[in-house]
Tab-separated table of N, CA and C in Angstrom:
chain	number	residue	atom	x	y	z
A	1	MET	N	110.823	13.193	104.987
A	1	MET	CA	109.624	13.132	104.172
A	1	MET	C	109.461	14.481	103.477
A	2	GLU	N	109.036	14.434	102.226
A	2	GLU	CA	108.854	15.650	101.446
A	2	GLU	C	107.440	16.199	101.621
A	3	CYS	N	107.307	17.487	101.369
A	3	CYS	CA	106.015	18.157	101.530
A	3	CYS	C	104.918	17.485	100.705
A	4	SER	N	105.229	17.097	99.487
A	4	SER	CA	104.210	16.483	98.635
A	4	SER	C	103.657	15.205	99.264
A	5	ARG	N	104.511	14.441	99.889
A	5	ARG	CA	104.060	13.202	100.547
A	5	ARG	C	103.244	13.522	101.795
A	6	VAL	N	103.659	14.523	102.543
A	6	VAL	CA	102.898	14.939	103.726
A	6	VAL	C	101.491	15.357	103.304
A	7	MET	N	101.381	16.137	102.222
A	7	MET	CA	100.070	16.595	101.756
A	7	MET	C	99.190	15.413	101.346
A	8	GLU	N	99.783	14.385	100.741
A	8	GLU	CA	99.018	13.193	100.352
A	8	GLU	C	98.442	12.470	101.567
A	9	LEU	N	99.175	12.493	102.664
A	9	LEU	CA	98.800	11.715	103.852
A	9	LEU	C	98.136	12.540	104.948
A	10	LEU	N	97.976	13.834	104.722
A	10	LEU	CA	97.523	14.717	105.794
A	10	LEU	C	96.157	14.342	106.360
A	11	SER	N	95.230	13.988	105.507
A	11	SER	CA	93.898	13.616	105.981
A	11	SER	C	93.944	12.349	106.834
A	12	GLU	N	94.707	11.377	106.377
A	12	GLU	CA	94.848	10.140	107.151
A	12	GLU	C	95.568	10.401	108.473
A	13	TYR	N	96.528	11.303	108.446
A	13	TYR	CA	97.237	11.676	109.671
A	13	TYR	C	96.265	12.328	110.657
A	14	ALA	N	95.443	13.237	110.159
A	14	ALA	CA	94.476	13.931	111.012
A	14	ALA	C	93.472	12.962	111.622
A	15	ASP	N	93.143	11.905	110.885
A	15	ASP	CA	92.182	10.905	111.366
A	15	ASP	C	92.849	9.773	112.140
A	16	ASP	N	94.149	9.894	112.386
A	16	ASP	CA	94.920	8.892	113.133
A	16	ASP	C	94.804	7.502	112.501
A	17	GLU	N	94.915	7.456	111.169
A	17	GLU	CA	94.785	6.202	110.438
A	17	GLU	C	96.123	5.645	109.958
A	18	LEU	N	97.220	6.305	110.286
A	18	LEU	CA	98.536	5.880	109.812
A	18	LEU	C	99.271	5.085	110.879
A	19	ASP	N	100.227	4.285	110.434
A	19	ASP	CA	101.054	3.567	111.395
A	19	ASP	C	101.923	4.574	112.151
A	20	SER	N	102.420	4.162	113.287
A	20	SER	CA	103.144	5.089	114.164
A	20	SER	C	104.415	5.633	113.521
A	21	GLU	N	105.089	4.834	112.723
A	21	GLU	CA	106.322	5.302	112.073
A	21	GLU	C	106.029	6.439	111.091
A	22	THR	N	105.001	6.274	110.279
A	22	THR	CA	104.635	7.308	109.312
A	22	THR	C	104.140	8.556	110.030
A	23	SER	N	103.335	8.375	111.060
A	23	SER	CA	102.851	9.516	111.843
A	23	SER	C	104.007	10.290	112.457
A	24	ASP	N	104.990	9.581	112.968
A	24	ASP	CA	106.165	10.237	113.546
A	24	ASP	C	106.931	11.028	112.493
A	25	GLU	N	107.065	10.466	111.292
A	25	GLU	CA	107.759	11.165	110.215
A	25	GLU	C	107.036	12.457	109.853
A	26	ILE	N	105.721	12.403	109.780
A	26	ILE	CA	104.938	13.594	109.447
A	26	ILE	C	105.059	14.627	110.557
A	27	ARG	N	104.939	14.185	111.794
A	27	ARG	CA	105.054	15.109	112.926
A	27	ARG	C	106.415	15.793	112.921
A	28	LYS	N	107.474	15.027	112.713
A	28	LYS	CA	108.824	15.596	112.680
A	28	LYS	C	108.981	16.571	111.521
A	29	HIS	N	108.406	16.226	110.376
A	29	HIS	CA	108.469	17.117	109.224
A	29	HIS	C	107.795	18.448	109.547
A	30	MET	N	106.621	18.387	110.170
A	30	MET	CA	105.882	19.613	110.467
A	30	MET	C	106.569	20.470	111.522
A	31	GLU	N	107.420	19.874	112.333
A	31	GLU	CA	108.176	20.658	113.311
A	31	GLU	C	109.121	21.638	112.626
A	32	SER	N	109.551	21.303	111.410
A	32	SER	CA	110.493	22.165	110.703
A	32	SER	C	109.924	22.767	109.419
A	33	CYS	N	108.671	22.486	109.111
A	33	CYS	CA	108.068	22.996	107.878
A	33	CYS	C	106.796	23.767	108.211
A	34	SER	N	106.895	25.070	108.181
A	34	SER	CA	105.748	25.898	108.546
A	34	SER	C	104.606	25.776	107.539
A	35	SER	N	104.909	25.509	106.272
A	35	SER	CA	103.858	25.377	105.259
A	35	SER	C	102.981	24.157	105.524
A	36	CYS	N	103.603	23.033	105.787
A	36	CYS	CA	102.835	21.814	106.059
A	36	CYS	C	102.089	21.927	107.390
A	37	LYS	N	102.728	22.530	108.362
A	37	LYS	CA	102.071	22.724	109.656
A	37	LYS	C	100.842	23.609	109.491
A	38	TYR	N	100.946	24.653	108.681
A	38	TYR	CA	99.824	25.548	108.422
A	38	TYR	C	98.677	24.789	107.748
A	39	GLU	N	98.991	23.971	106.747
A	39	GLU	CA	97.964	23.187	106.063
A	39	GLU	C	97.279	22.225	107.027
A	40	TYR	N	98.048	21.632	107.919
A	40	TYR	CA	97.484	20.729	108.924
A	40	TYR	C	96.546	21.490	109.861
A	41	GLU	N	96.965	22.664	110.293
A	41	GLU	CA	96.124	23.464	111.181
A	41	GLU	C	94.834	23.886	110.488
A	42	LEU	N	94.913	24.229	109.201
A	42	LEU	CA	93.701	24.554	108.446
A	42	LEU	C	92.760	23.356	108.385
A	43	LEU	N	93.311	22.200	108.074
A	43	LEU	CA	92.505	20.981	107.999
A	43	LEU	C	91.843	20.682	109.336
A	44	MET	N	92.588	20.798	110.417
A	44	MET	CA	92.020	20.529	111.734
A	44	MET	C	90.927	21.538	112.074
A	45	GLY	N	91.076	22.775	111.621
A	45	GLY	CA	90.038	23.777	111.828
A	45	GLY	C	88.755	23.409	111.106
A	46	VAL	N	88.877	22.933	109.883
A	46	VAL	CA	87.708	22.505	109.113
A	46	VAL	C	87.039	21.310	109.791
A	47	ILE	N	87.839	20.350	110.207
A	47	ILE	CA	87.301	19.167	110.887
A	47	ILE	C	86.573	19.573	112.163
A	48	ASP	N	87.175	20.464	112.929
A	48	ASP	CA	86.561	20.927	114.174
A	48	ASP	C	85.238	21.635	113.899
A	49	ASN	N	85.209	22.490	112.886
A	49	ASN	CA	83.973	23.201	112.543
A	49	ASN	C	82.885	22.236	112.093
A	50	CYS	N	83.249	21.226	111.334
A	50	CYS	CA	82.263	20.228	110.894
A	50	CYS	C	81.690	19.458	112.078
A	51	ARG	N	82.528	19.141	113.027
A	51	ARG	CA	82.052	18.417	114.212
A	51	ARG	C	81.089	19.274	115.030
A	52	ARG	N	81.345	20.561	115.076
A	52	ARG	CA	80.472	21.463	115.837
A	52	ARG	C	79.105	21.621	115.196
A	53	LEU	N	79.044	21.475	113.885
A	53	LEU	CA	77.769	21.623	113.193
A	53	LEU	C	76.774	20.555	113.600
A	54	GLY	N	77.269	19.375	113.847
A	54	GLY	CA	76.374	18.282	114.195
A	54	GLY	C	75.594	17.829	112.977
A	55	GLU	N	74.569	17.075	113.217
A	55	GLU	CA	73.756	16.571	112.119
A	55	GLU	C	72.699	17.592	111.739
A	56	VAL	N	72.426	17.635	110.462
A	56	VAL	CA	71.427	18.563	109.938
A	56	VAL	C	70.298	17.737	109.340
A	57	ASP	N	69.065	18.084	109.693
A	57	ASP	CA	67.915	17.395	109.123
A	57	ASP	C	67.702	17.861	107.690
A	58	LEU	N	67.511	16.909	106.808
A	58	LEU	CA	67.240	17.236	105.416
A	58	LEU	C	65.760	17.516	105.242
A	59	PRO	N	65.438	18.432	104.344
A	59	PRO	CA	64.007	18.748	104.122
A	59	PRO	C	63.271	17.606	103.452
Protein backbone atom coordinates (compact mmCIF):
# COMPACT_ATOMS: atom_id res chain seq x y z
CA MET A 1 0.00 0.00 0.00
CA GLU A 2 1.26 3.47 -0.85
CA CYS A 3 1.51 6.36 1.59
CA SER A 4 -1.17 8.35 -0.23
CA ARG A 5 -3.67 5.53 0.24
CA VAL A 6 -2.73 5.10 3.90
CA MET A 7 -3.33 8.84 4.46
CA GLU A 8 -6.78 8.56 2.81
CA LEU A 9 -7.76 5.71 5.14
CA LEU A 10 -6.01 6.79 8.33
CA SER A 11 -9.07 8.19 10.07
CA GLU A 12 -11.12 5.10 9.30
CA TYR A 13 -8.23 2.93 10.47
CA ALA A 14 -8.02 4.85 13.75
CA ASP A 15 -11.77 4.38 14.25
CA ASP A 16 -11.52 0.64 13.47
CA GLU A 17 -13.96 1.01 10.56
CA LEU A 18 -11.98 -0.92 7.94
CA ASP A 19 -12.11 -4.58 7.03
CA SER A 20 -9.39 -6.73 8.54
CA GLU A 21 -7.47 -7.14 5.28
CA THR A 22 -7.17 -3.39 4.73
CA SER A 23 -6.30 -2.80 8.38
CA ASP A 24 -3.55 -5.41 8.14
CA GLU A 25 -2.15 -3.75 5.02
CA ILE A 26 -2.03 -0.37 6.76
CA ARG A 27 -0.46 -1.84 9.89
CA LYS A 28 2.21 -3.61 7.82
CA HIS A 29 2.88 -0.44 5.85
CA MET A 30 3.37 1.57 9.04
CA GLU A 31 5.85 -1.00 10.35
CA SER A 32 8.22 0.09 7.58
CA CYS A 33 7.14 3.70 6.99
CA SER A 34 8.06 6.13 9.73
CA SER A 35 6.20 9.02 8.04
CA CYS A 36 2.84 7.25 8.02
CA LYS A 37 3.41 5.90 11.52
CA TYR A 38 4.15 9.44 12.72
CA GLU A 39 0.95 10.77 11.12
CA TYR A 40 -1.02 7.97 12.77
CA GLU A 41 0.50 8.76 16.16
CA LEU A 42 -0.37 12.45 15.72
CA LEU A 43 -3.95 11.56 14.84
CA MET A 44 -4.27 9.25 17.83
CA GLY A 45 -2.92 12.03 20.06
CA VAL A 46 -5.59 14.42 18.80
CA ILE A 47 -8.30 11.80 19.28
CA ASP A 48 -7.08 11.07 22.80
CA ASN A 49 -7.02 14.78 23.70
CA CYS A 50 -10.55 15.26 22.36
CA ARG A 51 -11.80 12.35 24.44
CA ARG A 52 -10.23 13.82 27.56
CA LEU A 53 -11.99 17.13 27.04
CA GLY A 54 -15.38 15.56 27.45
CA GLU A 55 -18.51 17.49 26.70
CA VAL A 56 -18.57 21.24 26.94
CA ASP A 57 -21.71 23.18 27.82
CA LEU A 58 -22.57 25.82 25.27
CA PRO A 59 -23.48 29.28 26.53
